[in-house]
Amino acid sequence: YQEKAGMSTSGSYKYADVDPTKAREIATAYEAMKHDPSNPDVARAYAALKSETLDQLNHMIESGYRVVPFDKDPYTSSQAMQADVVGNKRLGFLKTDLSTMPADHPLAEKTGIVLKDAMGNDHELTYNDAFRAVHDFFGHAAEGYQFGQKGEENAWLAHSRMYSEDARKALTTETRGQNSWVNQGPHMYGPDGQVLKPGDPGYLGPRDRPFAEQKAGLLPDDMWKHPDIDKDANTGDAIAKSYDEAVARGVPVAQAAG
């Protein structure tokens, strides 16, 4: 996909550790961030994310992968997902529950793309559906990154290389921001401000932690930028799409996969 889009495929791909201090800063910033989809900078970033996400989805489908919506989470682990992708050229994903996100969230909008779900019924994708599918594919399955805190950080880092700078701002909100809140949010700290550890009263294991509230906004620049991301991978005319260009294109049409 990166070659097709005219993006650099070079750069450092070493497995990154999670900096707990940075993760807590991101979680705090996400908590404070307003849902502000009408803000011009937010609108521009999400327009780029939506357009480029559909380009990636099209590339998956044109490459022979089936993308299948499910009513329940189709996988028990990231390993099961990767095995399905590698062995069956199929990626399942959990359909978006629109009741869990604001109606005016840019990713709540329908794409116009209709796929067959696991039961054989037609399902029109939201942009959130499309994004979660391509992120699982390119962010997690492609490199084998798990769904834990470290795996999510590395999936964000890997997938960031496939987006323009504008889109990466929104991508970071939807991935690094939300995941930092899940793993370093206020529910992970005791009254004294210290990190809760297994065995401490109130400690929440990974499966018991609440999901982050989904909202459209942008985190500070130092939270979506990263020194390991090759600057050529997300700049340049070949991949960067401005807000005006995304609006002018309208809703791109993807090839439906049965």
PDB file of N, CA, C and O in Angstrom, residues 195-256:
ATOM      1  N   VAL A 195       0.209   4.237  41.184  1.00  0.00           N
ATOM      2  CA  VAL A 195      -0.321   3.201  40.291  1.00  0.00           C
ATOM      3  C   VAL A 195      -0.780   1.994  41.100  1.00  0.00           C
ATOM      4  O   VAL A 195      -0.045   1.508  41.978  1.00  0.00           O
ATOM      5  N   LEU A 196      -1.985   1.531  40.825  1.00  0.00           N
ATOM      6  CA  LEU A 196      -2.487   0.325  41.478  1.00  0.00           C
ATOM      7  C   LEU A 196      -1.822  -0.898  40.863  1.00  0.00           C
ATOM      8  O   LEU A 196      -1.667  -0.987  39.645  1.00  0.00           O
ATOM      9  N   LYS A 197      -1.449  -1.846  41.703  1.00  0.00           N
ATOM     10  CA  LYS A 197      -0.792  -3.065  41.254  1.00  0.00           C
ATOM     11  C   LYS A 197      -1.694  -4.262  41.525  1.00  0.00           C
ATOM     12  O   LYS A 197      -2.612  -4.187  42.358  1.00  0.00           O
ATOM     13  N   PRO A 198      -1.462  -5.372  40.804  1.00  0.00           N
ATOM     14  CA  PRO A 198      -2.262  -6.577  41.074  1.00  0.00           C
ATOM     15  C   PRO A 198      -2.257  -6.913  42.559  1.00  0.00           C
ATOM     16  O   PRO A 198      -1.206  -6.906  43.204  1.00  0.00           O
ATOM     17  N   GLY A 199      -3.436  -7.149  43.098  1.00  0.00           N
ATOM     18  CA  GLY A 199      -3.573  -7.428  44.525  1.00  0.00           C
ATOM     19  C   GLY A 199      -4.003  -6.229  45.332  1.00  0.00           C
ATOM     20  O   GLY A 199      -4.532  -6.378  46.442  1.00  0.00           O
ATOM     21  N   ASP A 200      -3.798  -5.014  44.794  1.00  0.00           N
ATOM     22  CA  ASP A 200      -4.249  -3.806  45.486  1.00  0.00           C
ATOM     23  C   ASP A 200      -5.763  -3.674  45.379  1.00  0.00           C
ATOM     24  O   ASP A 200      -6.352  -4.020  44.343  1.00  0.00           O
ATOM     25  N   PRO A 201      -6.429  -3.163  46.426  1.00  0.00           N
ATOM     26  CA  PRO A 201      -7.870  -2.905  46.325  1.00  0.00           C
ATOM     27  C   PRO A 201      -8.151  -1.927  45.186  1.00  0.00           C
ATOM     28  O   PRO A 201      -7.482  -0.899  45.052  1.00  0.00           O
ATOM     29  N   GLY A 202      -9.098  -2.292  44.348  1.00  0.00           N
ATOM     30  CA  GLY A 202      -9.465  -1.421  43.242  1.00  0.00           C
ATOM     31  C   GLY A 202      -8.699  -1.657  41.960  1.00  0.00           C
ATOM     32  O   GLY A 202      -9.002  -1.035  40.924  1.00  0.00           O
ATOM     33  N   TYR A 203      -7.685  -2.549  41.993  1.00  0.00           N
ATOM     34  CA  TYR A 203      -6.925  -2.814  40.766  1.00  0.00           C
ATOM     35  C   TYR A 203      -7.815  -3.485  39.728  1.00  0.00           C
ATOM     36  O   TYR A 203      -8.593  -4.391  40.038  1.00  0.00           O
ATOM     37  N   LEU A 204      -7.702  -3.036  38.489  1.00  0.00           N
ATOM     38  CA  LEU A 204      -8.474  -3.602  37.380  1.00  0.00           C
ATOM     39  C   LEU A 204      -7.544  -4.313  36.415  1.00  0.00           C
ATOM     40  O   LEU A 204      -6.578  -3.714  35.906  1.00  0.00           O
ATOM     41  N   GLY A 205      -7.805  -5.588  36.171  1.00  0.00           N
ATOM     42  CA  GLY A 205      -7.033  -6.326  35.180  1.00  0.00           C
ATOM     43  C   GLY A 205      -7.377  -5.849  33.783  1.00  0.00           C
ATOM     44  O   GLY A 205      -8.375  -5.144  33.574  1.00  0.00           O
ATOM     45  N   PRO A 206      -6.573  -6.217  32.788  1.00  0.00           N
ATOM     46  CA  PRO A 206      -6.796  -5.732  31.421  1.00  0.00           C
ATOM     47  C   PRO A 206      -8.207  -5.941  30.890  1.00  0.00           C
ATOM     48  O   PRO A 206      -8.749  -5.074  30.210  1.00  0.00           O
ATOM     49  N   ARG A 207      -8.819  -7.071  31.205  1.00  0.00           N
ATOM     50  CA  ARG A 207     -10.161  -7.351  30.680  1.00  0.00           C
ATOM     51  C   ARG A 207     -11.260  -6.597  31.425  1.00  0.00           C
ATOM     52  O   ARG A 207     -12.399  -6.555  30.974  1.00  0.00           O
ATOM     53  N   ASP A 208     -10.926  -6.025  32.575  1.00  0.00           N
ATOM     54  CA  ASP A 208     -11.931  -5.335  33.392  1.00  0.00           C
ATOM     55  C   ASP A 208     -11.891  -3.818  33.256  1.00  0.00           C
ATOM     56  O   ASP A 208     -12.714  -3.121  33.842  1.00  0.00           O
ATOM     57  N   ARG A 209     -10.946  -3.320  32.497  1.00  0.00           N
ATOM     58  CA  ARG A 209     -10.800  -1.865  32.382  1.00  0.00           C
ATOM     59  C   ARG A 209     -11.854  -1.281  31.453  1.00  0.00           C
ATOM     60  O   ARG A 209     -12.200  -1.887  30.433  1.00  0.00           O
ATOM     61  N   PRO A 210     -12.381  -0.109  31.785  1.00  0.00           N
ATOM     62  CA  PRO A 210     -13.411   0.501  30.942  1.00  0.00           C
ATOM     63  C   PRO A 210     -12.825   0.999  29.631  1.00  0.00           C
ATOM     64  O   PRO A 210     -11.645   1.346  29.528  1.00  0.00           O
ATOM     65  N   PHE A 211     -13.683   1.017  28.599  1.00  0.00           N
ATOM     66  CA  PHE A 211     -13.284   1.610  27.331  1.00  0.00           C
ATOM     67  C   PHE A 211     -13.277   3.123  27.466  1.00  0.00           C
ATOM     68  O   PHE A 211     -14.033   3.696  28.252  1.00  0.00           O
ATOM     69  N   ALA A 212     -12.441   3.755  26.681  1.00  0.00           N
ATOM     70  CA  ALA A 212     -12.412   5.216  26.672  1.00  0.00           C
ATOM     71  C   ALA A 212     -13.638   5.764  25.953  1.00  0.00           C
ATOM     72  O   ALA A 212     -14.140   5.153  25.006  1.00  0.00           O
ATOM     73  N   GLU A 213     -14.108   6.897  26.399  1.00  0.00           N
ATOM     74  CA  GLU A 213     -15.169   7.607  25.687  1.00  0.00           C
ATOM     75  C   GLU A 213     -14.646   7.991  24.308  1.00  0.00           C
ATOM     76  O   GLU A 213     -13.549   8.525  24.176  1.00  0.00           O
ATOM     77  N   GLN A 214     -15.420   7.699  23.269  1.00  0.00           N
ATOM     78  CA  GLN A 214     -14.974   8.046  21.917  1.00  0.00           C
ATOM     79  C   GLN A 214     -15.399   9.473  21.599  1.00  0.00           C
ATOM     80  O   GLN A 214     -16.577   9.800  21.660  1.00  0.00           O
ATOM     81  N   LYS A 215     -14.432  10.310  21.285  1.00  0.00           N
ATOM     82  CA  LYS A 215     -14.711  11.710  20.981  1.00  0.00           C
ATOM     83  C   LYS A 215     -13.732  12.196  19.926  1.00  0.00           C
ATOM     84  O   LYS A 215     -12.623  11.670  19.797  1.00  0.00           O
ATOM     85  N   ALA A 216     -14.156  13.194  19.169  1.00  0.00           N
ATOM     86  CA  ALA A 216     -13.349  13.732  18.085  1.00  0.00           C
ATOM     87  C   ALA A 216     -12.635  14.989  18.561  1.00  0.00           C
ATOM     88  O   ALA A 216     -13.274  16.000  18.851  1.00  0.00           O
ATOM     89  N   GLY A 217     -11.334  14.912  18.646  1.00  0.00           N
ATOM     90  CA  GLY A 217     -10.519  16.040  19.063  1.00  0.00           C
ATOM     91  C   GLY A 217      -9.079  15.734  18.731  1.00  0.00           C
ATOM     92  O   GLY A 217      -8.761  14.645  18.240  1.00  0.00           O
ATOM     93  N   LEU A 218      -8.184  16.663  19.009  1.00  0.00           N
ATOM     94  CA  LEU A 218      -6.770  16.467  18.712  1.00  0.00           C
ATOM     95  C   LEU A 218      -5.937  16.623  19.977  1.00  0.00           C
ATOM     96  O   LEU A 218      -6.159  17.543  20.767  1.00  0.00           O
ATOM     97  N   LEU A 219      -4.983  15.734  20.134  1.00  0.00           N
ATOM     98  CA  LEU A 219      -4.055  15.790  21.256  1.00  0.00           C
ATOM     99  C   LEU A 219      -2.889  16.725  20.917  1.00  0.00           C
ATOM    100  O   LEU A 219      -2.672  17.055  19.749  1.00  0.00           O
ATOM    101  N   PRO A 220      -2.126  17.154  21.920  1.00  0.00           N
ATOM    102  CA  PRO A 220      -0.966  18.015  21.642  1.00  0.00           C
ATOM    103  C   PRO A 220      -0.005  17.373  20.647  1.00  0.00           C
ATOM    104  O   PRO A 220       0.094  16.143  20.551  1.00  0.00           O
ATOM    105  N   ASP A 221       0.728  18.215  19.925  1.00  0.00           N
ATOM    106  CA  ASP A 221       1.588  17.743  18.847  1.00  0.00           C
ATOM    107  C   ASP A 221       2.591  16.683  19.290  1.00  0.00           C
ATOM    108  O   ASP A 221       2.874  15.727  18.545  1.00  0.00           O
ATOM    109  N   ASP A 222       3.145  16.815  20.502  1.00  0.00           N
ATOM    110  CA  ASP A 222       4.173  15.865  20.922  1.00  0.00           C
ATOM    111  C   ASP A 222       3.602  14.473  21.175  1.00  0.00           C
ATOM    112  O   ASP A 222       4.364  13.525  21.381  1.00  0.00           O
ATOM    113  N   MET A 223       2.279  14.329  21.112  1.00  0.00           N
ATOM    114  CA  MET A 223       1.657  13.037  21.358  1.00  0.00           C
ATOM    115  C   MET A 223       1.338  12.288  20.067  1.00  0.00           C
ATOM    116  O   MET A 223       1.150  11.076  20.101  1.00  0.00           O
ATOM    117  N   TRP A 224       1.296  12.994  18.931  1.00  0.00           N
ATOM    118  CA  TRP A 224       1.112  12.275  17.665  1.00  0.00           C
ATOM    119  C   TRP A 224       2.389  12.206  16.848  1.00  0.00           C
ATOM    120  O   TRP A 224       2.489  11.441  15.891  1.00  0.00           O
ATOM    121  N   LYS A 225       3.399  12.989  17.235  1.00  0.00           N
ATOM    122  CA  LYS A 225       4.703  12.899  16.589  1.00  0.00           C
ATOM    123  C   LYS A 225       5.561  11.870  17.315  1.00  0.00           C
ATOM    124  O   LYS A 225       5.387  11.641  18.512  1.00  0.00           O
ATOM    125  N   HIS A 226       6.499  11.244  16.576  1.00  0.00           N
ATOM    126  CA  HIS A 226       7.365  10.243  17.181  1.00  0.00           C
ATOM    127  C   HIS A 226       8.657  10.182  16.379  1.00  0.00           C
ATOM    128  O   HIS A 226       8.628  10.124  15.147  1.00  0.00           O
ATOM    129  N   PRO A 227       9.814  10.163  17.047  1.00  0.00           N
ATOM    130  CA  PRO A 227      11.087  10.178  16.320  1.00  0.00           C
ATOM    131  C   PRO A 227      11.332   8.955  15.452  1.00  0.00           C
ATOM    132  O   PRO A 227      12.128   9.005  14.517  1.00  0.00           O
ATOM    133  N   ASP A 228      10.666   7.830  15.749  1.00  0.00           N
ATOM    134  CA  ASP A 228      10.883   6.615  14.974  1.00  0.00           C
ATOM    135  C   ASP A 228      10.072   6.572  13.680  1.00  0.00           C
ATOM    136  O   ASP A 228      10.221   5.649  12.885  1.00  0.00           O
ATOM    137  N   ILE A 229       9.190   7.535  13.492  1.00  0.00           N
ATOM    138  CA  ILE A 229       8.389   7.542  12.265  1.00  0.00           C
ATOM    139  C   ILE A 229       9.164   8.294  11.190  1.00  0.00           C
ATOM    140  O   ILE A 229       9.476   9.471  11.340  1.00  0.00           O
ATOM    141  N   ASP A 230       9.455   7.611  10.105  1.00  0.00           N
ATOM    142  CA  ASP A 230      10.207   8.224   9.014  1.00  0.00           C
ATOM    143  C   ASP A 230       9.435   9.409   8.473  1.00  0.00           C
ATOM    144  O   ASP A 230       8.287   9.288   8.065  1.00  0.00           O
ATOM    145  N   LYS A 231      10.053  10.577   8.467  1.00  0.00           N
ATOM    146  CA  LYS A 231       9.351  11.786   8.045  1.00  0.00           C
ATOM    147  C   LYS A 231       8.849  11.694   6.614  1.00  0.00           C
ATOM    148  O   LYS A 231       7.842  12.304   6.258  1.00  0.00           O
ATOM    149  N   ASP A 232       9.531  10.902   5.777  1.00  0.00           N
ATOM    150  CA  ASP A 232       9.099  10.800   4.384  1.00  0.00           C
ATOM    151  C   ASP A 232       7.861   9.929   4.226  1.00  0.00           C
ATOM    152  O   ASP A 232       7.228   9.917   3.176  1.00  0.00           O
ATOM    153  N   ALA A 233       7.529   9.150   5.298  1.00  0.00           N
ATOM    154  CA  ALA A 233       6.398   8.231   5.177  1.00  0.00           C
ATOM    155  C   ALA A 233       5.070   8.945   5.289  1.00  0.00           C
ATOM    156  O   ALA A 233       4.043   8.410   4.900  1.00  0.00           O
ATOM    157  N   ASN A 234       5.051  10.149   5.835  1.00  0.00           N
ATOM    158  CA  ASN A 234       3.756  10.802   6.038  1.00  0.00           C
ATOM    159  C   ASN A 234       3.768  12.259   5.595  1.00  0.00           C
ATOM    160  O   ASN A 234       2.983  13.053   6.082  1.00  0.00           O
ATOM    161  N   THR A 235       4.674  12.606   4.678  1.00  0.00           N
ATOM    162  CA  THR A 235       4.650  13.927   4.084  1.00  0.00           C
ATOM    163  C   THR A 235       4.782  13.787   2.585  1.00  0.00           C
ATOM    164  O   THR A 235       5.104  12.719   2.069  1.00  0.00           O
ATOM    165  N   GLY A 236       4.534  14.863   1.851  1.00  0.00           N
ATOM    166  CA  GLY A 236       4.688  14.816   0.404  1.00  0.00           C
ATOM    167  C   GLY A 236       3.351  14.801  -0.297  1.00  0.00           C
ATOM    168  O   GLY A 236       2.325  14.413   0.256  1.00  0.00           O
ATOM    169  N   ASP A 237       3.374  15.182  -1.557  1.00  0.00           N
ATOM    170  CA  ASP A 237       2.143  15.340  -2.323  1.00  0.00           C
ATOM    171  C   ASP A 237       1.465  14.014  -2.635  1.00  0.00           C
ATOM    172  O   ASP A 237       0.266  13.977  -2.871  1.00  0.00           O
ATOM    173  N   ALA A 238       2.221  12.912  -2.660  1.00  0.00           N
ATOM    174  CA  ALA A 238       1.642  11.651  -3.103  1.00  0.00           C
ATOM    175  C   ALA A 238       0.579  11.131  -2.159  1.00  0.00           C
ATOM    176  O   ALA A 238      -0.384  10.498  -2.590  1.00  0.00           O
ATOM    177  N   ILE A 239       0.705  11.381  -0.844  1.00  0.00           N
ATOM    178  CA  ILE A 239      -0.260  10.821   0.099  1.00  0.00           C
ATOM    179  C   ILE A 239      -1.029  11.885   0.854  1.00  0.00           C
ATOM    180  O   ILE A 239      -2.177  11.665   1.242  1.00  0.00           O
ATOM    181  N   ALA A 240      -0.459  13.067   1.083  1.00  0.00           N
ATOM    182  CA  ALA A 240      -1.134  14.084   1.880  1.00  0.00           C
ATOM    183  C   ALA A 240      -2.400  14.540   1.174  1.00  0.00           C
ATOM    184  O   ALA A 240      -2.399  14.866   0.005  1.00  0.00           O
ATOM    185  N   LYS A 241      -3.494  14.588   1.904  1.00  0.00           N
ATOM    186  CA  LYS A 241      -4.778  15.006   1.349  1.00  0.00           C
ATOM    187  C   LYS A 241      -5.315  16.123   2.228  1.00  0.00           C
ATOM    188  O   LYS A 241      -5.532  15.929   3.400  1.00  0.00           O
ATOM    189  N   SER A 242      -5.577  17.252   1.668  1.00  0.00           N
ATOM    190  CA  SER A 242      -6.080  18.375   2.443  1.00  0.00           C
ATOM    191  C   SER A 242      -7.568  18.188   2.722  1.00  0.00           C
ATOM    192  O   SER A 242      -8.239  17.353   2.117  1.00  0.00           O
ATOM    193  N   TYR A 243      -8.071  18.985   3.645  1.00  0.00           N
ATOM    194  CA  TYR A 243      -9.494  18.946   3.967  1.00  0.00           C
ATOM    195  C   TYR A 243     -10.336  19.237   2.730  1.00  0.00           C
ATOM    196  O   TYR A 243     -11.312  18.543   2.446  1.00  0.00           O
ATOM    197  N   ASP A 244      -9.951  20.245   1.962  1.00  0.00           N
ATOM    198  CA  ASP A 244     -10.720  20.599   0.769  1.00  0.00           C
ATOM    199  C   ASP A 244     -10.735  19.469  -0.254  1.00  0.00           C
ATOM    200  O   ASP A 244     -11.765  19.207  -0.884  1.00  0.00           O
ATOM    201  N   GLU A 245      -9.589  18.782  -0.431  1.00  0.00           N
ATOM    202  CA  GLU A 245      -9.520  17.690  -1.380  1.00  0.00           C
ATOM    203  C   GLU A 245     -10.419  16.531  -0.941  1.00  0.00           C
ATOM    204  O   GLU A 245     -11.095  15.903  -1.753  1.00  0.00           O
ATOM    205  N   ALA A 246     -10.424  16.251   0.362  1.00  0.00           N
ATOM    206  CA  ALA A 246     -11.247  15.153   0.868  1.00  0.00           C
ATOM    207  C   ALA A 246     -12.723  15.451   0.666  1.00  0.00           C
ATOM    208  O   ALA A 246     -13.504  14.581   0.276  1.00  0.00           O
ATOM    209  N   VAL A 247     -13.114  16.699   0.925  1.00  0.00           N
ATOM    210  CA  VAL A 247     -14.518  17.075   0.728  1.00  0.00           C
ATOM    211  C   VAL A 247     -14.890  16.996  -0.746  1.00  0.00           C
ATOM    212  O   VAL A 247     -15.964  16.522  -1.119  1.00  0.00           O
ATOM    213  N   ALA A 248     -13.987  17.458  -1.611  1.00  0.00           N
ATOM    214  CA  ALA A 248     -14.261  17.475  -3.042  1.00  0.00           C
ATOM    215  C   ALA A 248     -14.439  16.061  -3.603  1.00  0.00           C
ATOM    216  O   ALA A 248     -15.228  15.852  -4.527  1.00  0.00           O
ATOM    217  N   ARG A 249     -13.735  15.104  -3.006  1.00  0.00           N
ATOM    218  CA  ARG A 249     -13.820  13.723  -3.498  1.00  0.00           C
ATOM    219  C   ARG A 249     -15.158  13.089  -3.155  1.00  0.00           C
ATOM    220  O   ARG A 249     -15.607  12.149  -3.805  1.00  0.00           O
ATOM    221  N   GLY A 250     -15.814  13.551  -2.121  1.00  0.00           N
ATOM    222  CA  GLY A 250     -17.032  12.919  -1.658  1.00  0.00           C
ATOM    223  C   GLY A 250     -16.711  11.587  -1.003  1.00  0.00           C
ATOM    224  O   GLY A 250     -15.601  11.351  -0.552  1.00  0.00           O
ATOM    225  N   VAL A 251     -17.662  10.678  -0.964  1.00  0.00           N
ATOM    226  CA  VAL A 251     -17.462   9.375  -0.342  1.00  0.00           C
ATOM    227  C   VAL A 251     -16.877   8.436  -1.384  1.00  0.00           C
ATOM    228  O   VAL A 251     -17.548   8.121  -2.376  1.00  0.00           O
ATOM    229  N   PRO A 252     -15.639   7.989  -1.217  1.00  0.00           N
ATOM    230  CA  PRO A 252     -15.071   7.056  -2.174  1.00  0.00           C
ATOM    231  C   PRO A 252     -15.843   5.750  -2.209  1.00  0.00           C
ATOM    232  O   PRO A 252     -16.424   5.330  -1.201  1.00  0.00           O
ATOM    233  N   VAL A 253     -15.896   5.112  -3.350  1.00  0.00           N
ATOM    234  CA  VAL A 253     -16.624   3.849  -3.503  1.00  0.00           C
ATOM    235  C   VAL A 253     -15.642   2.688  -3.445  1.00  0.00           C
ATOM    236  O   VAL A 253     -14.686   2.644  -4.213  1.00  0.00           O
ATOM    237  N   ALA A 254     -15.851   1.792  -2.510  1.00  0.00           N
ATOM    238  CA  ALA A 254     -14.996   0.607  -2.394  1.00  0.00           C
ATOM    239  C   ALA A 254     -15.683  -0.579  -3.045  1.00  0.00           C
ATOM    240  O   ALA A 254     -16.907  -0.596  -3.192  1.00  0.00           O
ATOM    241  N   GLN A 255     -14.923  -1.559  -3.431  1.00  0.00           N
ATOM    242  CA  GLN A 255     -15.484  -2.791  -3.955  1.00  0.00           C
ATOM    243  C   GLN A 255     -15.936  -3.643  -2.786  1.00  0.00           C
ATOM    244  O   GLN A 255     -15.153  -3.942  -1.903  1.00  0.00           O
ATOM    245  N   ALA A 256     -17.202  -4.007  -2.780  1.00  0.00           N
ATOM    246  CA  ALA A 256     -17.720  -4.812  -1.680  1.00  0.00           C
ATOM    247  C   ALA A 256     -17.160  -6.222  -1.764  1.00  0.00           C
ATOM    248  O   ALA A 256     -16.975  -6.769  -2.843  1.00  0.00           O
TER     249      ALA A 256
END
